[in-house]
Coordinates of C-alpha atoms and ligand atoms in Angstrom, one line a residue:
M1 CA -4.3 30.1 25.2
T2 CA -0.7 31.1 27.1
E3 CA 0.1 33.8 29.8
E4 CA 1.4 35.9 27.1
G5 CA -2.0 36.4 26.5
A6 CA -5.2 34.2 24.4
G7 CA -5.4 34.0 20.5
A8 CA -3.3 34.9 17.1
L9 CA -1.8 37.9 18.5
P10 CA -0.9 38.6 21.9
V11 CA 0.7 42.1 23.0
E12 CA 3.8 40.8 23.3
G13 CA 4.7 38.4 21.0
V14 CA 5.8 34.7 21.6
P15 CA 9.4 32.6 22.0
A16 CA 9.6 30.4 18.2
E17 CA 9.8 27.4 20.8
R18 CA 6.7 28.0 22.5
V19 CA 4.5 29.1 19.4
L20 CA 5.6 25.8 17.6
A21 CA 5.0 23.4 21.0
E22 CA 1.4 25.7 20.8
I23 CA 0.8 24.3 17.6
R24 CA 1.4 21.2 18.2
A25 CA -0.5 20.4 21.3
L26 CA -3.3 21.9 19.2
R27 CA -2.7 19.2 16.2
A28 CA -2.7 16.2 18.5
A29 CA -6.4 16.2 18.4
D30 CA -6.3 16.3 14.8
R31 CA -7.1 12.5 12.9
P32 CA -3.4 11.1 12.8
T33 CA -1.9 12.1 9.3
H34 CA 0.4 8.9 9.5
G35 CA 0.3 5.6 10.4
G36 CA -1.9 4.3 8.0
R37 CA -5.3 3.9 9.8
L38 CA -7.2 7.2 7.9
F39 CA -8.7 6.8 5.2
A40 CA -9.1 9.9 3.7
Y41 CA -8.5 13.7 3.2
V42 CA -4.8 12.8 3.6
Y43 CA -2.6 10.6 1.2
D44 CA 0.9 8.7 3.0
P45 CA 3.2 7.0 1.3
G46 CA 4.9 6.3 4.5
V47 CA 8.3 6.7 2.9
A48 CA 10.8 7.8 6.2
G49 CA 12.2 11.2 5.3
L50 CA 9.7 12.1 2.8
D51 CA 7.9 14.8 5.0
E52 CA 11.5 16.4 6.0
L53 CA 12.4 16.6 2.2
A54 CA 8.9 18.3 1.4
R55 CA 9.3 20.3 4.4
A56 CA 12.9 21.9 3.5
A57 CA 11.5 22.4 0.1
Y58 CA 8.5 24.2 1.0
A59 CA 10.2 26.4 3.0
E60 CA 12.6 27.4 0.2
S61 CA 9.7 28.6 -1.9
A62 CA 7.4 29.6 0.9
H63 CA 7.5 33.6 0.0
V64 CA 8.0 32.9 -3.8
N65 CA 4.9 34.5 -5.4
G66 CA 3.9 32.6 -8.5
L67 CA 2.5 35.7 -9.2
D68 CA 4.5 36.4 -11.8
P69 CA 6.6 33.8 -13.5
T70 CA 9.2 36.2 -15.3
A71 CA 10.2 37.4 -11.6
F72 CA 10.5 34.7 -9.6
P73 CA 11.6 31.7 -12.6
S74 CA 12.3 29.2 -10.0
L75 CA 8.9 29.3 -9.6
L76 CA 8.0 28.6 -14.0
A77 CA 10.8 25.9 -14.4
M78 CA 9.0 23.6 -11.6
E79 CA 5.8 24.0 -12.6
N80 CA 7.0 23.8 -16.3
A81 CA 8.9 20.3 -15.1
L82 CA 5.7 19.3 -12.9
V83 CA 3.5 19.9 -16.4
G84 CA 5.6 17.8 -18.5
A85 CA 6.2 14.7 -15.9
A86 CA 1.9 15.2 -15.3
A87 CA 0.9 14.7 -19.2
R88 CA 3.8 12.4 -20.1
L89 CA 2.4 10.0 -17.3
L90 CA -1.1 10.6 -18.6
G91 CA -0.1 9.7 -22.4
G92 CA 0.8 12.9 -23.7
G93 CA 4.0 14.9 -24.9
P94 CA 6.5 13.9 -27.4
G95 CA 6.2 11.1 -29.5
T96 CA 2.2 10.9 -28.3
S97 CA -0.7 11.3 -30.2
A98 CA -0.8 14.4 -28.1
P99 CA 2.3 16.0 -28.4
D100 CA 1.2 19.2 -28.0
V101 CA -0.1 19.4 -24.4
V102 CA 0.0 22.5 -21.9
G103 CA -1.2 23.1 -18.6
S104 CA -1.7 24.6 -15.0
V105 CA -0.5 23.8 -11.5
T106 CA -3.4 25.1 -10.0
G107 CA -4.1 24.8 -5.9
G108 CA -6.3 21.9 -6.0
G109 CA -8.7 19.6 -7.7
T110 CA -11.4 21.7 -7.3
E111 CA -9.5 24.3 -8.4
S112 CA -8.4 22.3 -11.4
L113 CA -12.4 21.7 -12.2
I114 CA -13.6 25.3 -12.0
L115 CA -11.6 25.9 -13.9
A116 CA -11.6 23.3 -16.9
V117 CA -14.7 24.2 -16.6
K118 CA -14.1 28.3 -17.1
A119 CA -11.7 27.3 -20.3
A120 CA -14.6 25.0 -22.3
R121 CA -17.6 27.9 -21.0
D122 CA -15.3 31.2 -22.5
A123 CA -14.4 29.3 -25.9
R124 CA -18.5 29.5 -26.3
P125 CA -19.2 33.4 -25.5
D126 CA -21.6 33.3 -28.3
L127 CA -24.3 31.0 -25.6
A128 CA -26.5 33.2 -23.3
E129 CA -26.9 30.0 -21.5
P130 CA -23.8 27.0 -21.4
R131 CA -24.3 24.0 -20.0
L132 CA -22.5 21.2 -18.5
V133 CA -23.0 17.2 -18.4
V134 CA -21.5 15.2 -16.1
P135 CA -22.5 11.8 -14.9
A136 CA -24.0 11.9 -11.3
S137 CA -20.6 9.8 -9.5
G138 CA -19.0 13.3 -10.3
H139 CA -17.0 15.4 -7.9
A140 CA -19.2 18.1 -6.5
A141 CA -16.5 20.6 -7.4
F142 CA -18.1 19.9 -10.2
A143 CA -21.7 21.3 -9.1
K144 CA -19.5 24.4 -7.3
A145 CA -18.0 25.2 -11.0
A146 CA -21.5 25.6 -12.5
H147 CA -22.7 27.2 -9.4
Y148 CA -20.1 29.9 -9.2
L149 CA -19.3 30.2 -13.3
R150 CA -23.5 30.2 -13.9
V151 CA -23.4 27.5 -15.9
A152 CA -26.2 24.8 -16.0
L153 CA -25.5 21.2 -14.6
D154 CA -27.3 18.3 -16.2
T155 CA -26.2 15.3 -13.8
V156 CA -26.6 11.6 -16.1
P157 CA -27.7 9.0 -13.0
V158 CA -25.2 5.9 -12.7
D159 CA -26.4 2.6 -12.6
P160 CA -26.9 1.4 -9.0
V161 CA -25.1 -2.0 -9.9
T162 CA -22.0 -0.4 -12.0
L163 CA -22.2 2.8 -10.6
R164 CA -20.9 4.0 -14.2
P165 CA -23.6 5.8 -16.8
A166 CA -25.0 4.5 -19.8
V167 CA -23.2 6.2 -22.9
A168 CA -26.2 6.6 -24.2
D169 CA -28.0 9.0 -21.6
V170 CA -24.7 10.9 -21.5
A171 CA -24.7 11.3 -24.9
A172 CA -29.1 12.2 -24.8
A173 CA -28.0 14.4 -22.4
I174 CA -25.1 16.7 -24.7
R175 CA -28.0 19.5 -25.7
P176 CA -26.7 22.8 -28.7
E177 CA -25.7 24.9 -25.4
T178 CA -23.2 21.8 -24.0
V179 CA -19.9 23.4 -23.4
L180 CA -17.7 20.0 -21.6
V181 CA -19.1 16.9 -20.8
A182 CA -17.1 15.3 -17.8
C183 CA -16.1 11.7 -16.6
S184 CA -13.9 10.3 -13.9
A185 CA -10.8 8.1 -13.9
P186 CA -11.8 7.1 -11.0
A187 CA -14.8 8.8 -9.3
Y188 CA -14.2 9.3 -5.3
A189 CA -17.0 8.1 -3.4
H190 CA -16.7 4.6 -5.4
G191 CA -13.9 4.0 -7.0
V192 CA -15.0 3.1 -10.3
V193 CA -13.9 4.2 -13.7
D194 CA -16.2 5.8 -16.1
P195 CA -15.9 4.6 -19.8
V196 CA -14.1 7.0 -20.8
A197 CA -13.3 6.0 -24.3
E198 CA -17.1 6.2 -24.9
I199 CA -18.1 9.4 -23.4
A200 CA -15.2 10.7 -25.2
A201 CA -16.3 9.9 -28.6
V202 CA -19.9 11.0 -28.0
A203 CA -18.3 14.2 -27.0
A204 CA -16.1 14.6 -29.8
A205 CA -18.9 13.4 -32.1
A206 CA -21.2 16.4 -30.4
G207 CA -18.2 18.7 -31.1
V208 CA -17.8 18.9 -27.3
R209 CA -15.0 19.4 -25.1
C210 CA -14.6 16.1 -22.6
H211 CA -12.7 16.5 -19.6
V212 CA -11.4 13.1 -17.6
D213 CA -11.5 13.8 -14.2
A214 CA -8.6 11.7 -12.9
C215 CA -7.9 14.3 -9.7
F216 CA -7.8 10.3 -7.8
G217 CA -7.0 8.2 -10.1
G218 CA -4.2 10.0 -12.3
W219 CA -1.4 8.9 -10.0
T220 CA -2.5 5.4 -9.5
L221 CA -4.0 3.8 -12.5
P222 CA -0.3 4.2 -14.7
W223 CA 1.6 2.5 -12.1
L224 CA -1.6 0.0 -11.5
R225 CA -1.4 -0.3 -15.6
R226 CA 2.4 -1.4 -15.6
L227 CA 2.1 -3.6 -13.3
G228 CA 0.3 -5.6 -15.1
E229 CA -4.0 -4.1 -14.0
P230 CA -6.5 -4.3 -16.8
V231 CA -6.7 -0.3 -16.2
P232 CA -8.6 1.1 -19.0
A233 CA -7.9 4.1 -21.4
F234 CA -8.7 7.1 -19.3
D235 CA -5.6 9.6 -20.8
F236 CA -4.6 11.3 -24.0
A237 CA -4.4 8.2 -25.8
V238 CA -8.3 8.7 -25.8
D239 CA -9.0 10.5 -28.8
G240 CA -11.6 13.1 -27.7
V241 CA -10.0 13.7 -24.2
T242 CA -9.3 17.6 -24.1
S243 CA -8.9 18.0 -20.6
I244 CA -7.8 16.1 -17.3
S245 CA -6.9 16.8 -14.1
V246 CA -4.2 15.2 -11.5
D247 CA -3.6 15.9 -7.9
L248 CA -0.8 15.9 -7.2
H249 CA -1.7 16.5 -3.0
K250 CA -3.1 12.8 -3.3
Y251 CA -1.5 9.8 -5.1
A252 CA 2.1 11.9 -5.8
Y253 CA 2.3 12.3 -2.0
A254 CA 3.0 15.9 -2.3
P255 CA 1.8 18.5 0.7
K256 CA -1.7 20.2 0.7
G257 CA -2.2 23.0 -2.9
V258 CA -1.1 21.4 -5.8
S259 CA -3.4 20.1 -8.9
V260 CA -2.4 19.6 -12.4
L261 CA -4.8 21.2 -15.2
L262 CA -3.8 19.3 -18.7
H263 CA -5.3 20.4 -21.9
R264 CA -5.1 18.9 -25.6
D265 CA -3.4 22.0 -27.0
A266 CA -2.7 25.7 -25.5
A267 CA -5.8 26.8 -28.3
L268 CA -7.5 24.5 -26.1
R269 CA -6.6 26.2 -22.6
A270 CA -6.2 29.3 -24.3
P271 CA -9.9 30.6 -22.3
Q272 CA -9.1 29.5 -19.5
Y273 CA -6.9 32.7 -18.8
F274 CA -8.0 36.0 -17.1
G275 CA -6.0 38.6 -18.6
Y276 CA -6.9 42.4 -17.5
A277 CA -4.9 45.9 -18.1
D278 CA -8.0 48.0 -17.4
W279 CA -6.2 49.6 -14.3
P280 CA -4.3 51.4 -12.9
G281 CA -1.9 48.5 -11.7
Y282 CA 0.3 46.0 -13.6
T283 CA -1.3 44.3 -15.9
M284 CA -2.6 40.9 -14.1
V285 CA -2.4 37.6 -16.4
N286 CA -3.8 34.6 -14.0
P287 CA -3.7 31.4 -15.9
V288 CA -5.1 29.7 -12.2
I289 CA -8.0 31.7 -9.7
A290 CA -5.4 32.5 -7.3
S291 CA -3.0 36.1 -7.9
T292 CA -0.9 36.2 -5.3
R293 CA 0.3 32.3 -4.5
S294 CA 2.7 30.6 -2.6
G295 CA 5.6 28.9 -4.1
G296 CA 5.5 26.5 -1.3
P297 CA 3.2 24.3 -2.2
I298 CA 5.1 23.6 -5.8
A299 CA 8.7 23.7 -4.5
A300 CA 7.1 20.2 -2.3
A301 CA 5.6 18.6 -5.2
Y302 CA 8.4 18.9 -7.1
A303 CA 11.0 17.5 -4.6
T304 CA 8.6 14.9 -3.9
L305 CA 8.3 14.1 -7.3
R306 CA 12.1 14.3 -8.0
H307 CA 12.7 12.0 -4.8
L308 CA 10.4 9.5 -5.7
G309 CA 11.1 9.0 -9.3
E310 CA 9.1 6.3 -11.3
A311 CA 10.3 3.7 -9.3
G312 CA 9.3 4.4 -6.3
Y313 CA 5.8 5.4 -7.3
L314 CA 5.7 2.0 -9.0
R315 CA 6.6 0.5 -5.6
L316 CA 4.2 2.4 -3.6
A317 CA 1.5 1.5 -6.3
A318 CA 2.3 -2.8 -5.5
L319 CA 1.7 -1.5 -2.2
T320 CA -1.0 0.4 -2.3
R321 CA -2.8 -2.4 -4.6
A322 CA -1.9 -5.5 -1.9
A323 CA -3.3 -2.9 0.7
V324 CA -6.4 -2.4 -1.5
S325 CA -7.1 -6.6 -1.6
G326 CA -6.1 -7.4 1.8
L327 CA -9.3 -4.4 3.1
A328 CA -10.8 -5.7 0.4
D329 CA -11.0 -9.5 1.9
A330 CA -11.5 -8.6 5.3
V331 CA -14.8 -6.6 3.9
R332 CA -15.8 -9.8 1.7
V333 CA -15.5 -12.2 5.1
V334 CA -17.3 -10.2 7.5
D335 CA -21.3 -11.2 7.0
G336 CA -23.8 -8.7 6.0
L337 CA -21.2 -6.4 4.6
R338 CA -20.9 -6.5 1.0
L339 CA -17.9 -4.6 -1.7
L340 CA -20.0 -1.8 -3.4
A341 CA -18.0 -2.3 -6.4
E342 CA -14.8 -4.8 -6.8
P343 CA -12.2 -2.5 -6.4
E344 CA -10.5 -1.4 -9.5
S345 CA -8.6 1.4 -8.5
T346 CA -7.3 2.2 -4.5
V347 CA -10.8 2.9 -2.9
V348 CA -12.3 0.0 -0.6
C349 CA -16.5 0.5 -0.4
F350 CA -19.0 -1.4 0.9
T351 CA -22.2 -0.9 2.3
S352 CA -24.2 -3.5 4.7
D353 CA -27.4 -5.8 3.5
D354 CA -28.1 -6.4 7.4
P355 CA -30.4 -4.2 8.8
G356 CA -29.3 -5.4 12.1
L357 CA -25.5 -4.0 11.0
D358 CA -25.9 -0.1 11.4
L359 CA -23.2 1.1 8.7
F360 CA -22.9 4.3 10.8
V361 CA -22.4 2.5 13.8
L362 CA -20.2 0.7 12.5
V363 CA -17.9 3.4 11.7
D364 CA -18.2 4.6 15.5
E365 CA -16.9 1.4 16.3
L366 CA -13.9 1.6 14.1
T367 CA -13.5 5.1 15.3
A368 CA -13.1 3.7 18.5
R369 CA -10.7 1.3 17.5
G370 CA -8.5 4.1 15.5
W371 CA -9.6 3.2 12.2
H372 CA -10.7 6.3 10.2
T373 CA -13.3 5.8 7.8
Q374 CA -15.5 8.0 5.5
P375 CA -19.7 7.2 5.5
Q376 CA -21.3 8.0 2.9
L377 CA -24.7 8.9 3.0
A378 CA -27.8 7.4 0.5
Y379 CA -28.4 8.8 -2.4
A380 CA -30.5 8.4 -5.0
G381 CA -30.7 4.2 -5.2
L382 CA -27.0 4.2 -4.0
P383 CA -27.5 2.8 0.0
A384 CA -24.9 4.5 2.2
S385 CA -21.7 3.3 2.1
V386 CA -17.9 3.1 4.1
H387 CA -15.5 4.6 1.9
L388 CA -11.8 3.9 2.4
T389 CA -9.0 5.8 0.0
V390 CA -6.1 3.6 0.0
T391 CA -2.3 4.8 0.2
A392 CA 1.3 2.7 0.5
A393 CA 0.9 3.5 4.1
V394 CA -2.1 1.4 4.6
A395 CA 0.0 -1.9 3.7
P396 CA 1.2 -2.7 6.9
R397 CA -1.7 -2.3 9.2
V398 CA -3.8 -4.4 6.2
V399 CA -3.1 -7.8 8.5
E400 CA -4.5 -5.7 12.2
F401 CA -7.5 -4.0 10.2
G402 CA -9.1 -7.6 9.3
P403 CA -10.0 -8.7 13.2
A404 CA -10.5 -4.8 14.1
L405 CA -13.1 -4.7 11.4
A406 CA -14.7 -8.1 12.4
D407 CA -14.7 -6.7 16.5
A408 CA -16.0 -3.6 15.1
A409 CA -19.0 -5.3 13.3
T410 CA -20.0 -7.2 16.1
A411 CA -20.1 -4.6 18.6
A412 CA -22.2 -3.0 16.2
R413 CA -24.8 -5.6 16.5
A414 CA -24.8 -6.0 19.8
A415 CA -25.4 -1.8 19.7
G416 CA -27.9 -2.1 17.4
P417 CA -28.9 0.6 15.2
V418 CA -29.4 4.2 15.9
A419 CA -33.5 4.4 16.9
L420 CA -34.2 8.1 15.4
P421 CA -36.9 9.3 17.8
P422 CA -39.5 9.1 14.8
E423 CA -40.8 12.8 15.3
L424 CA -37.2 13.9 14.7
R425 CA -37.1 11.2 11.3
A426 CA -40.7 12.9 10.6
L427 CA -39.2 16.7 11.1
V428 CA -35.9 16.3 9.0
G429 CA -38.1 14.1 6.0
S430 CA -40.6 17.1 5.8
L431 CA -38.3 20.2 6.5
A432 CA -37.5 22.6 3.9
P433 CA -34.2 23.7 3.7
E434 CA -35.2 26.9 3.7
A435 CA -37.6 26.4 7.5
L436 CA -34.0 25.7 8.8
T437 CA -33.0 29.2 10.7
P438 CA -29.4 29.5 12.5
E439 CA -31.4 29.3 15.9
L440 CA -33.3 25.9 15.2
V441 CA -29.8 24.1 13.5
A442 CA -28.1 25.7 17.2
G443 CA -30.6 23.5 19.2
L444 CA -30.2 20.5 17.1
A445 CA -26.5 20.1 17.2
A446 CA -26.6 21.1 21.0
G447 CA -29.8 19.0 21.6
M448 CA -27.4 15.8 19.9
G449 CA -23.8 16.5 21.6
L450 CA -22.5 18.5 18.6
A451 CA -21.7 21.2 19.6
P452 CA -22.4 23.9 23.4
A453 CA -25.5 25.6 23.2
G454 CA -23.0 28.8 24.0
A455 CA -21.7 28.5 20.6
A456 CA -24.4 29.3 18.5
A457 CA -23.7 33.1 20.5
G458 CA -19.7 32.3 20.0
G459 CA -20.0 32.2 23.3
P460 CA -16.7 31.1 25.6
G461 CA -17.8 27.4 25.3
T462 CA -16.6 27.2 21.9
A463 CA -12.9 28.2 22.4
E464 CA -12.4 25.5 25.3
R465 CA -13.4 23.0 22.5
G466 CA -10.7 24.1 19.8
G467 CA -13.3 25.6 17.8
G468 CA -15.9 22.7 18.7
A469 CA -14.8 19.7 18.2
A470 CA -16.9 17.1 16.9
P471 CA -18.3 14.1 19.9
D472 CA -16.8 10.4 19.6
R473 CA -19.9 9.0 18.3
M474 CA -21.5 10.5 15.1
A475 CA -24.1 7.1 14.5
A476 CA -27.3 9.4 15.3
I477 CA -25.8 12.6 13.3
H478 CA -25.2 10.6 10.3
T479 CA -28.4 8.2 10.3
L480 CA -30.6 12.4 10.9
L481 CA -28.5 13.1 7.9
D482 CA -29.3 10.3 6.0
A483 CA -33.3 10.4 6.6
A484 CA -32.8 14.2 5.3
P485 CA -32.9 14.9 1.5
A486 CA -29.9 16.5 -0.3
G487 CA -31.2 20.2 0.0
L488 CA -32.0 19.6 3.9
R489 CA -28.6 18.4 4.4
E490 CA -26.8 20.9 2.8
R491 CA -28.5 23.7 4.6
L492 CA -27.9 21.4 8.0
L493 CA -24.6 21.2 7.4
L494 CA -23.5 24.8 5.8
E495 CA -25.5 25.9 9.4
F496 CA -23.5 23.4 11.7
V497 CA -20.2 24.3 10.1
G498 CA -20.9 28.4 10.4
L499 CA -21.4 27.5 14.1
L500 CA -17.5 26.0 14.5
Q501 CA -16.7 28.7 12.4
R502 CA -16.6 31.5 15.1
P503 CA -13.9 33.7 16.2
T504 CA -12.2 33.0 19.2
W505 CA -11.4 36.4 21.2
Ligands
PLP1 C1 -10.7 15.1 -4.7 C2 -10.9 15.1 -5.9 C3 -11.6 16.4 -6.3 C4 -11.5 18.0 -5.5 O1 -10.3 17.8 -5.2 P1 -10.1 18.7 -4.1 O2 -8.5 18.8 -3.9 O3 -10.5 18.5 -2.9 O4 -10.1 20.3 -4.3 C5 -12.5 16.6 -7.5 N1 -12.1 15.0 -8.1 C6 -12.1 13.9 -7.8 C7 -11.9 12.7 -8.3 C8 -11.4 13.5 -6.6 O5 -10.8 12.7 -5.9

């Protein structure tokens, strides 16, 4: 890497300025986190000075440990303030129908969902085989929670047109062993809000907890409602909603590592905790999965909320709303493209109705023009689609997106759809996931230009590509994955990521 020696642990230490320059050089290969041209992974308000503020706040608390709230009261104070702000925004707190709301700051949406499932499971120690009901549009983190916690997952299909589950199907899925019914506001993939009030009602009628996954929308829907949008009730104002998750590292525009899990009251939260005194060390009491955790993300989120305030978030929501409608208009005027759902939050999701206009090729053409979108594979009767997570920073870019999309569509038509070799398509259509060996995946990956063959053995090619970078053109890979059933998609990508994640020496 440098003359001081390669890798993270050189023989002699490298001067601070040089280390920072090296990190900046590595960062140059990343997708742009600012500029409003990346429609997934990052949430950019485009507010001058906010990065600097969050960074400084992060640094103040980076070494503070959230393990023990009595040792570091600064973190306890900031966490309680974040939970209070989230609760108030989501229909709880003094003067509401949910005055006793409590919560926890977690490290992310997935952790919030795992803990919501854990609390529901551990509230029912009488059940040998607890179960979880989730619409098919629910976030994959619910499946992860079910897997980690050994809770059976009952998935309710969504209507291919409305992209929502039928409430009767949710009700029918609830069994005596069901500990939690979940729904989304909105679901990530298509940005559609589930019928929360109806789902909460059937859960309550069965005496089962109901979690609203507002990881994505919890910090936008309330502002959109204040702006006059017809946002249905989805929060603690709805009877029967027992817990809600909202990610601050999404639309609260805080740096990564902060989500809030709220419960309607402390009794509902109690089984979320883990306490342990049966060892010779300190008595461990953890509300979340991590034990030692940095105060950095908490302080950065606190600073972000304090600095933007309600007025700031309202203004950013107005910008985001304008961007969503501009992007949706840009999609509508391209022949062959169709919005999968009318935008009702901050997602624009579209598909192609024209076999001559291949979505995966279109995604590559957009990438080549500097627009980074997120392709979604066909699933359970839903077509492949392109997902755009829209943030406030997109607003000034909308005028450029329309022409870029039209141009990319023209180029994608000219290039034509990806033609997978028929034998390859037959292979992925018939291959059992268990039959996939690391060697087979390495060969496939190398054959498709995904990683140098040497990477399979952790060879020298890996380091040169920064641990194995994705190629510019992904359409063939997406087409291959699209032709594979879900189990094979998982195995292929697990093996592939395993190839990327090899030590550099
Ligand atoms: C992002 C998201 C999650 C998972 O959150 P992470 O912070 O990525 O762990 C869960 N649910 C929804 C609806 C989301 O958008």
